[in-house]
Tab-separated table of C-alpha atoms in Angstrom:
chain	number	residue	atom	x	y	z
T	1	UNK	CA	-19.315	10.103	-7.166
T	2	UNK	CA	-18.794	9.059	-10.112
T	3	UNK	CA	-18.993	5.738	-12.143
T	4	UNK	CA	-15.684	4.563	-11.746
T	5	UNK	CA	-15.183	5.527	-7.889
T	6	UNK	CA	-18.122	3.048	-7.608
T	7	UNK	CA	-16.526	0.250	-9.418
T	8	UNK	CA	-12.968	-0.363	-7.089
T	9	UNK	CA	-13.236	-0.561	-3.842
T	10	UNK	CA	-9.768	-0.827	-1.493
T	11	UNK	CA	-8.909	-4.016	-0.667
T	12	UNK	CA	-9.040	-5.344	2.951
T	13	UNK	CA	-4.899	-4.969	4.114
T	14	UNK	CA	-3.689	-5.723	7.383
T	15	UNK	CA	-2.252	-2.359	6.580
T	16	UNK	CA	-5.019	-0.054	6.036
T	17	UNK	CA	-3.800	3.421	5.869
T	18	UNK	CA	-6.044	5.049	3.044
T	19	UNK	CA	-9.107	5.797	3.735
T	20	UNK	CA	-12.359	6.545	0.784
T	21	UNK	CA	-11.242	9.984	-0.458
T	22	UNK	CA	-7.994	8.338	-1.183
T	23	UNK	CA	-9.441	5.482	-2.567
T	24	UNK	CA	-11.873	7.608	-4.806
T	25	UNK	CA	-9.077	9.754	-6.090
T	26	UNK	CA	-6.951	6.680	-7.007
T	27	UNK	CA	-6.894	7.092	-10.630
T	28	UNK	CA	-10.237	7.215	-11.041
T	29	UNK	CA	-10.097	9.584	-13.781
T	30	UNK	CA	-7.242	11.223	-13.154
T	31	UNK	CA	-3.926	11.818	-14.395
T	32	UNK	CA	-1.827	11.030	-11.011
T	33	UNK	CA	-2.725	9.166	-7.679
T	34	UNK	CA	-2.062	9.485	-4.515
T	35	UNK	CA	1.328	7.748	-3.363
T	36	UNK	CA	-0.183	5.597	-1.374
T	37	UNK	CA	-3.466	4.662	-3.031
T	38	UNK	CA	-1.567	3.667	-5.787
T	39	UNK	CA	0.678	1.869	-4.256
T	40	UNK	CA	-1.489	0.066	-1.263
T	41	UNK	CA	0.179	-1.791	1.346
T	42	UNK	CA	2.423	-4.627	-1.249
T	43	UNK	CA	1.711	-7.920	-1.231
T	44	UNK	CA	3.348	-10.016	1.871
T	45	UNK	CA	3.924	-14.106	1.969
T	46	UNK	CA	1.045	-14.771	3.909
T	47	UNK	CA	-1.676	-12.909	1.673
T	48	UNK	CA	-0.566	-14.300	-1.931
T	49	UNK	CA	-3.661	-15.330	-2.816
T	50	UNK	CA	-4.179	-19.387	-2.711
T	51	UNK	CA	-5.306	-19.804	-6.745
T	52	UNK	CA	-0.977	-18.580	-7.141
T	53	UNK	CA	-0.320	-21.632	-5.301
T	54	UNK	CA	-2.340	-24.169	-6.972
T	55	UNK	CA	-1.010	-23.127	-10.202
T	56	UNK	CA	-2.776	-25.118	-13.374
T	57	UNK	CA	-1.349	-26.810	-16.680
T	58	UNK	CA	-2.715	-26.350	-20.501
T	59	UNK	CA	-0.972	-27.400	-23.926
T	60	UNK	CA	-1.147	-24.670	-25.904
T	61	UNK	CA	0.225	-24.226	-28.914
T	62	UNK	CA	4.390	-25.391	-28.420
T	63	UNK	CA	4.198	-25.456	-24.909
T	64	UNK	CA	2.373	-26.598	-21.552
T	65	UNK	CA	0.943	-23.316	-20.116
T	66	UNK	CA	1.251	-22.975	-16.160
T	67	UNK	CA	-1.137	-20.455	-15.399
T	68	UNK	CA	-3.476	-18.428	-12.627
T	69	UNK	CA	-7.314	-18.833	-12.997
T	70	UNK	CA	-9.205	-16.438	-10.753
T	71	UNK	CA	-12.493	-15.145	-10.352
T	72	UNK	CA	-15.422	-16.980	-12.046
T	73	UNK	CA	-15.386	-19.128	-15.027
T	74	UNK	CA	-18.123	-17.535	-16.912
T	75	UNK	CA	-16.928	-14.194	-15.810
T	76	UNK	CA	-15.401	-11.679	-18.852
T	77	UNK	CA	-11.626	-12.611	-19.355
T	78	UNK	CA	-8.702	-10.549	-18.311
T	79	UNK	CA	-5.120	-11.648	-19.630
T	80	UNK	CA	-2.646	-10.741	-17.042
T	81	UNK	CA	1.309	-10.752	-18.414
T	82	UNK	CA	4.109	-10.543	-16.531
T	83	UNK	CA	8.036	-9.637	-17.984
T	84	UNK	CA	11.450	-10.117	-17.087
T	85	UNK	CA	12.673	-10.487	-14.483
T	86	UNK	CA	9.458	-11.234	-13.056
T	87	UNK	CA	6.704	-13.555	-12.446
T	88	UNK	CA	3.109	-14.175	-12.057
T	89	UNK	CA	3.280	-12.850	-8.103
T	90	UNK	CA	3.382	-9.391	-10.230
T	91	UNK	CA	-0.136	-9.844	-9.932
T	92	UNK	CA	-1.228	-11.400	-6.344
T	93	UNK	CA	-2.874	-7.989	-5.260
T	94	UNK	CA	-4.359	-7.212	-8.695
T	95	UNK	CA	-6.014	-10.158	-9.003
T	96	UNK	CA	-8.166	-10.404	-6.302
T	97	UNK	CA	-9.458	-6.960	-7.460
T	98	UNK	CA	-10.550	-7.746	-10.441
T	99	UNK	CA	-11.401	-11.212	-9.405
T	100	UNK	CA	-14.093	-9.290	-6.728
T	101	UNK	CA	-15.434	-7.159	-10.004
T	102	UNK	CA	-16.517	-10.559	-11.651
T	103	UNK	CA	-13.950	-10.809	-13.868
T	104	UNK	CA	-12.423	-14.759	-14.823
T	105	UNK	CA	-8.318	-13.511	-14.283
T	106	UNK	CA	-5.912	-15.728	-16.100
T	107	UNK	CA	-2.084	-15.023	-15.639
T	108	UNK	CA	0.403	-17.672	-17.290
T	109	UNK	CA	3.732	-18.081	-16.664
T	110	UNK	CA	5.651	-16.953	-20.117
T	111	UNK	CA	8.049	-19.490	-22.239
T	112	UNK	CA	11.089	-19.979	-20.011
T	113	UNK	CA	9.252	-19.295	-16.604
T	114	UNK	CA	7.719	-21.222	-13.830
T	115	UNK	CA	6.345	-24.275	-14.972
T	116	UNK	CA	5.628	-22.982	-18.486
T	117	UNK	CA	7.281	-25.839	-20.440
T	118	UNK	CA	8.297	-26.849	-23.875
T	119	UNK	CA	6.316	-29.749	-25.327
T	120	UNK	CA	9.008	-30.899	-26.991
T	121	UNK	CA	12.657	-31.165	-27.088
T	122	UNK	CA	12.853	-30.288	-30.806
T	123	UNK	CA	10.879	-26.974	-30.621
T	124	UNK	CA	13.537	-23.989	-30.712
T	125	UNK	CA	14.272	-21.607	-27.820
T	126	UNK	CA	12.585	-18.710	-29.419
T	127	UNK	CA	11.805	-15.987	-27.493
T	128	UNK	CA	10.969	-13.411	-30.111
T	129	UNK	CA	8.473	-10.749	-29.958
T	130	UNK	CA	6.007	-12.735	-32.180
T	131	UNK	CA	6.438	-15.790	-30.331
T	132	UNK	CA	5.357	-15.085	-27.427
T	133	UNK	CA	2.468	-12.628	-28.785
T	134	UNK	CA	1.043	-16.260	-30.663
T	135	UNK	CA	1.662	-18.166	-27.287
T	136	UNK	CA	-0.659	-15.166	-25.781
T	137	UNK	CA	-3.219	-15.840	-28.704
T	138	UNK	CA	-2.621	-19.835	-27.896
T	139	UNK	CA	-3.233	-19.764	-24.424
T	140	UNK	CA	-6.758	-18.212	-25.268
T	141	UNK	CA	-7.912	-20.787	-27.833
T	142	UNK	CA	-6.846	-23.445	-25.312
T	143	UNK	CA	-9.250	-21.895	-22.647
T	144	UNK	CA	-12.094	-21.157	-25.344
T	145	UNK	CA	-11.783	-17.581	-24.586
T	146	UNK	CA	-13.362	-15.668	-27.168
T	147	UNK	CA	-12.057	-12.280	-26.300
T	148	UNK	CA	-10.169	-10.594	-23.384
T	149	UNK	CA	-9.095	-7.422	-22.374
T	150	UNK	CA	-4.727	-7.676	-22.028
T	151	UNK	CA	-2.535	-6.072	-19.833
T	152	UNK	CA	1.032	-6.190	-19.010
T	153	UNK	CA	4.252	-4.908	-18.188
T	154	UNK	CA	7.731	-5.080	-19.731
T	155	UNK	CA	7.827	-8.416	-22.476
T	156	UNK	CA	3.976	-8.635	-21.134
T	157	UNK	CA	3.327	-5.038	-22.538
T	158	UNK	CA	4.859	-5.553	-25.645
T	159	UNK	CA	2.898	-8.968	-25.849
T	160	UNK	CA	-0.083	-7.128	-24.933
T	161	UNK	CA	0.635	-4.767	-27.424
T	162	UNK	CA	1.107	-7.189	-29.979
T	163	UNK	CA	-1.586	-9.451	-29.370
T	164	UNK	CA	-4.334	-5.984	-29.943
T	165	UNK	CA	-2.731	-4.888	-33.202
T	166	UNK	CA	-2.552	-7.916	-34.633
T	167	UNK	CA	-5.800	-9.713	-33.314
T	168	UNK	CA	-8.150	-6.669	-32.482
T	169	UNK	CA	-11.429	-9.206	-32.745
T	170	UNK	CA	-10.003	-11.536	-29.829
T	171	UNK	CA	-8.934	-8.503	-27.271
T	172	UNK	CA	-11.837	-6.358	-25.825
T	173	UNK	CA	-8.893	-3.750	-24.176
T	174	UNK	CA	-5.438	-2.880	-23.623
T	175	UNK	CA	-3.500	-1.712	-20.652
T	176	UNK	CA	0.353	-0.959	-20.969
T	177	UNK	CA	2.786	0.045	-18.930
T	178	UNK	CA	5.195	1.655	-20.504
T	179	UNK	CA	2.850	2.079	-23.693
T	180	UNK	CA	4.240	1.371	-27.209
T	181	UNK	CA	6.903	-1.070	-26.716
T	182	UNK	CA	6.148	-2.656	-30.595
T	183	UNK	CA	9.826	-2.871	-31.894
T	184	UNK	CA	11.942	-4.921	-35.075
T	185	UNK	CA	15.351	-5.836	-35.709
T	186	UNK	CA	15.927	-3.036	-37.985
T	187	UNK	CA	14.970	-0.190	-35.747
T	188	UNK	CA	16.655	-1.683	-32.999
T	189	UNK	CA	20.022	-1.450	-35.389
T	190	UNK	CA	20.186	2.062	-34.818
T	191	UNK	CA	22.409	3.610	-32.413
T	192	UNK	CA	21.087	5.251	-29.369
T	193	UNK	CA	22.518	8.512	-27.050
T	194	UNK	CA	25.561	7.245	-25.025
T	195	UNK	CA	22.939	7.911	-22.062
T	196	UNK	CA	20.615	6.292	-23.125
T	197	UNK	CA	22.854	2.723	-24.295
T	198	UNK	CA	23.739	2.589	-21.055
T	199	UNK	CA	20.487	1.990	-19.437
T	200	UNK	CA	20.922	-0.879	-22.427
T	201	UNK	CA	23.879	-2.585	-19.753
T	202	UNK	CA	22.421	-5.916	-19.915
T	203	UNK	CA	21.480	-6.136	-23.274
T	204	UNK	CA	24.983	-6.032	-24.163
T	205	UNK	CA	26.219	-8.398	-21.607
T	206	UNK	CA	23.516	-11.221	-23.205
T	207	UNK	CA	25.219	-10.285	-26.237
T	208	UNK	CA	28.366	-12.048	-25.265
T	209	UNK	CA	29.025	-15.805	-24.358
T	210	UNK	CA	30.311	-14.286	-21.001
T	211	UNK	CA	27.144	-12.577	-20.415
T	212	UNK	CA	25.191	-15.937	-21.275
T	213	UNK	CA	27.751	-17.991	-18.856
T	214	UNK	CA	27.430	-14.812	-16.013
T	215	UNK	CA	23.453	-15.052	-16.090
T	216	UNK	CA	23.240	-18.890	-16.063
T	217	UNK	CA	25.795	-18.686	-13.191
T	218	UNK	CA	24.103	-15.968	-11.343
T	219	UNK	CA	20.369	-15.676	-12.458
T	220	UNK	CA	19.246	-14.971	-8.904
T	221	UNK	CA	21.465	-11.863	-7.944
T	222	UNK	CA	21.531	-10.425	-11.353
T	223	UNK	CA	17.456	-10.602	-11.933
T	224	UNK	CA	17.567	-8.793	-7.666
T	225	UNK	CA	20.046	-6.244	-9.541
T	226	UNK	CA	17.712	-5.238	-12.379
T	227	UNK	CA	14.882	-5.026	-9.319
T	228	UNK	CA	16.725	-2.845	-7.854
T	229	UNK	CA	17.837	-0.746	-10.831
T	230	UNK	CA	14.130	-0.685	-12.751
T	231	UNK	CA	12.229	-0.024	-9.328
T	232	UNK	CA	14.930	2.126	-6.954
T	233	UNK	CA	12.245	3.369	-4.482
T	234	UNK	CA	10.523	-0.300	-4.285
T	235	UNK	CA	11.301	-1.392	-0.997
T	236	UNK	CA	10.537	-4.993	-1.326
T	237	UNK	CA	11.327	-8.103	1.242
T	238	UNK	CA	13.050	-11.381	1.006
T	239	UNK	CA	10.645	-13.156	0.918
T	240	UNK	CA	8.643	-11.448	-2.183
T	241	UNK	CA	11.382	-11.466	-3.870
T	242	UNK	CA	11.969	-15.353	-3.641
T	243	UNK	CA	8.969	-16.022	-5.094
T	244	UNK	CA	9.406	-14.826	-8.185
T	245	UNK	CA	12.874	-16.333	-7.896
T	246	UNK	CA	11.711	-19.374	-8.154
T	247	UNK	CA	10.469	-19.175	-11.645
T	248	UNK	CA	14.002	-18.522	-12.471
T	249	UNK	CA	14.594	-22.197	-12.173
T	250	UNK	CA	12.900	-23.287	-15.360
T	251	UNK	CA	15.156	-25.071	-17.526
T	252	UNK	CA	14.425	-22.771	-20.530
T	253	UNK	CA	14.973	-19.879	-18.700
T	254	UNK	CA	18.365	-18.161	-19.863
T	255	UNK	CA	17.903	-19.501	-23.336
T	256	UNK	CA	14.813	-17.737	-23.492
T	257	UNK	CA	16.186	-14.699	-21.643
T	258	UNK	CA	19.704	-14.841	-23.927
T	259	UNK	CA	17.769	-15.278	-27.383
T	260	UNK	CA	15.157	-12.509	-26.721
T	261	UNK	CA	17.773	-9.983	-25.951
T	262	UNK	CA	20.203	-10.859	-29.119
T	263	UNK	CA	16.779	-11.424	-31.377
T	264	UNK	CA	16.374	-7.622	-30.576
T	265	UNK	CA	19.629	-6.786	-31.913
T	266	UNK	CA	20.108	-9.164	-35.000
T	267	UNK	CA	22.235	-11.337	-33.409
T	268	UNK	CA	19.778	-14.601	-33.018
T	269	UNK	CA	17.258	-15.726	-35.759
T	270	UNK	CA	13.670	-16.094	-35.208
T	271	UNK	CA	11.839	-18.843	-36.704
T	272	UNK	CA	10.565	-18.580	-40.549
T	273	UNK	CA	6.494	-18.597	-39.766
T	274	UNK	CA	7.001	-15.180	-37.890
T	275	UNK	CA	8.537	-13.927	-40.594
T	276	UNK	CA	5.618	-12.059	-42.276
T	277	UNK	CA	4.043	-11.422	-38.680
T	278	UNK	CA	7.257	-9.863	-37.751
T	279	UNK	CA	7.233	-7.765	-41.141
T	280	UNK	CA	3.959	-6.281	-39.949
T	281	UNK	CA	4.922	-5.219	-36.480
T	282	UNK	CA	8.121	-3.660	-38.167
T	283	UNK	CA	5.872	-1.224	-39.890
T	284	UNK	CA	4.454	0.093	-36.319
T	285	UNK	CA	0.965	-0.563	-36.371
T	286	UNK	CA	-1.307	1.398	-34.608
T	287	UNK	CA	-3.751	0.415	-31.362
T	288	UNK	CA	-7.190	0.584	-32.651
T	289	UNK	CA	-8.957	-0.884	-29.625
T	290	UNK	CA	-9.789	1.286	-26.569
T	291	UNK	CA	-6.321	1.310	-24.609
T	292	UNK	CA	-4.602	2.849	-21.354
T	293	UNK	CA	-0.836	3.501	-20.914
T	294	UNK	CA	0.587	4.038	-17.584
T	295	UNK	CA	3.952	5.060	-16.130
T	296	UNK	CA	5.547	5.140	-12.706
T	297	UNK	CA	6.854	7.996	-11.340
T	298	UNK	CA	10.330	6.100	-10.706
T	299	UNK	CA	10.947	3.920	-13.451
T	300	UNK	CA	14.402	2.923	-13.476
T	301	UNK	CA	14.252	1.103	-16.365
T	302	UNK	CA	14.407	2.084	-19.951
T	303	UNK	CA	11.194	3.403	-21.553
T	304	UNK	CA	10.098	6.144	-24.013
T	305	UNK	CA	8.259	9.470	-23.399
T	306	UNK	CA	4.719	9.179	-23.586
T	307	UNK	CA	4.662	11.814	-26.326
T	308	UNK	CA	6.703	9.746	-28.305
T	309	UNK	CA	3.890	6.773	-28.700
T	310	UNK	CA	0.588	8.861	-28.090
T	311	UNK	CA	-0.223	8.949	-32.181
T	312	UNK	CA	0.301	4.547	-32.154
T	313	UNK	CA	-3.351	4.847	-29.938
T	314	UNK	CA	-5.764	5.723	-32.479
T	315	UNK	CA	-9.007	4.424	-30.610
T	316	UNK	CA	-10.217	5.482	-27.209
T	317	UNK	CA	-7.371	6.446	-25.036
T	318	UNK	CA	-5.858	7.634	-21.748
T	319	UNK	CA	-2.358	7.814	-20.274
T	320	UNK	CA	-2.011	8.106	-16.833
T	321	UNK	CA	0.799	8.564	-14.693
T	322	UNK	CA	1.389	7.197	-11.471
T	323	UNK	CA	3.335	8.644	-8.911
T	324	UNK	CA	4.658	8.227	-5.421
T	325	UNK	CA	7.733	6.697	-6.328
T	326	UNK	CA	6.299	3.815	-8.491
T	327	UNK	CA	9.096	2.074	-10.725
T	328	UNK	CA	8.970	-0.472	-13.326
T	329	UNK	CA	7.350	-3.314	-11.384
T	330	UNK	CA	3.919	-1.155	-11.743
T	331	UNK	CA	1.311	-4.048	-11.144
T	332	UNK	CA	3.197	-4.955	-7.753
T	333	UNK	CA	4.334	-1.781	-6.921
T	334	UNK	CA	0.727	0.098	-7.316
T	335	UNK	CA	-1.985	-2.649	-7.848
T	336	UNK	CA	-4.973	-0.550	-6.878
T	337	UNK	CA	-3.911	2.093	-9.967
T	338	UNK	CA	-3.308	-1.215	-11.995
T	339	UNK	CA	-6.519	-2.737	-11.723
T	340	UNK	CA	-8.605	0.423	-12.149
T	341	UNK	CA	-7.229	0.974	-15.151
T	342	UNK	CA	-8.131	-2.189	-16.563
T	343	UNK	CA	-11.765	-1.784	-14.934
T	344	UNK	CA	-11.445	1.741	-16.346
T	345	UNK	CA	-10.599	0.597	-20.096
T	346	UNK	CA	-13.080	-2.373	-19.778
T	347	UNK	CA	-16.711	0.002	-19.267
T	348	UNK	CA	-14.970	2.322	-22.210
T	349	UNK	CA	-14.790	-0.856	-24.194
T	350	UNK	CA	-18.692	-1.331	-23.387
């Protein structure tokens, strides 16, 4: 067996329907998991995990920080973020993994959700890349976390991303789904395949003042659309959906949405002291610190080809690819292959 079958163990489900040699073969090393290894048995109402529902407050930086802390305080810090349209609960089966491994799991709401708030009525809606990298970077100097390794998903992966490019001494590892997802205004400018705009739909729509007036009017069935579009072969309940629908309800929440979308495509300004920062990331910097990408199976959503971003990893690095149906959702959807990477990347990081 080796080292990293011995690190993860299953956790205890109601539903336990994979036994050890699934367990062992659950991207421990490999390239693809078993469906339902991967996947495990989803998280249900009754088994979120009770630190998601004593959720605690920090100023940081611009804003007051709502945010997860699991596992023990002195234990080596994990920075859990979530994207749009989700929420923390991305994370209830993760966390008590890594949690069990000794590891001090923080996941905060980002600007615009839950009870992440503005300190201020004056500071702008800005929901630019390098925004919410610095609120990452923020939220760590608030906790007097010296380093962490960062993971995420969607805005959380390209925050993740961010955060080890630009502050490599602060972030022992990376894990991102999706990989690469660095970007600027100018390279966004260009024109994509008509195939490939269309998986763009909403981007557009926040473009207009209709699509700002149709999401404010409709946040709750438009963010269970893009569910159901980035994660087709997710079968998920009311009930887990709801939850994360309630961080919808933040009063910042469709500015923030609206402004990140048209920052993207040089249609809303940033703010002048990301200006340089965002310079920087425009030149597509690559990952130095010891990373690992992973992508489900039946991602819905748009992404790019591995192959595309494999030369932006220049220090230790794996991608791994997740199958059984696994869409964009990937810390929900397959939790088990979620946390071993990051238990994975951590020993690589020594």
């Amino acid at each position: 067996m080796s080292k990293v079958t011995r690190s993860l163990v299953a956790p205890d489900r109601r539903d336990f329907v994979y036994g050890a040699a699934a367990v062992a073969a659950a991207f421990l090393g490999s390239t693809a998991a078993p469906a339902q290894a991967a996947r495990g048995a989803g998280a249900s109402p009754g088994r979120v995990p009770a630190a998601f529902r004593s959720i605690k407050q920090i100023k940081a930086g611009v804003l007051n920080i709502g945010y997860v802390d699991m596992g023990p305080s002195n234990g080596p810090a994990v920075l859990l973020l979530h994207g749009w349209p989700y929420d923390i609960h991305a994370f209830a089966e993760v966390a008590p993994l890594l949690a069990a491994k000794g590891y001090r799991v923080i996941i905060p709401h980002l600007r615009g959700h839950g009870t992440t708030l503005f300190q201020a009525a004056s500071i702008p809606r800005n929901a630019q890349q390098a925004a919410l990298a610095h609120d990452g970077l923020a939220l760590l100097d608030a906790l007097r976390i010296q380093k962490a390794i960062v993971a995420g998903f969607d805005w959380g992966a390209r925050t993740a991303d961010i955060m080890a490019v630009l502050w490599p001494q602060r972030c022992k590892a990376l894990v991102s789904v999706s990989g690469y997802l660095i970007g600027s205004q100018a390279g966004n400018a260009a024109p994509l395949p008509p195939k490939q705009e269309l998986q763009w739909w909403y981007q557009f729509y926040f473009a207009t003042e209709r699509g700002k007036a149709g999401y404010a009017a409709n946040t709750a069935a438009f963010n269970r659309q893009i569910w159901e579009l980035a994660s087709p072969q997710w079968t998920f309940d009311d009930a887990t959906y709801a939850r994360s629908a309630a961080s919808f309800a933040n009063p910042d929440h469709v500015e923030i949405v609206i402004h990140n979308y048209r920052w993207r495509l040089g249609l809303a300004q940033g703010e002048e002291q990301y200006d340089a920062v965002e310079a920087k990331l425009a030149t597509a910097p690559p990952v130095l610190i010891p990373a690992i990408t992973l992508e489900g199976d039946a991602n819905g959503a748009p992404h790019p080809d591995p192959a595309k971003y494999r030369a932006k990893f220049a220090g230790p690095y794996e991608h791994r690819a997740v199958t059984g149906g696994i869409g964009h959702n990937l810390p929900q959807e397959a939790p088990l292959a979620f946390a071993n990477a990051i238990l994975d990347v951590a020993g690589r990081a020594g």
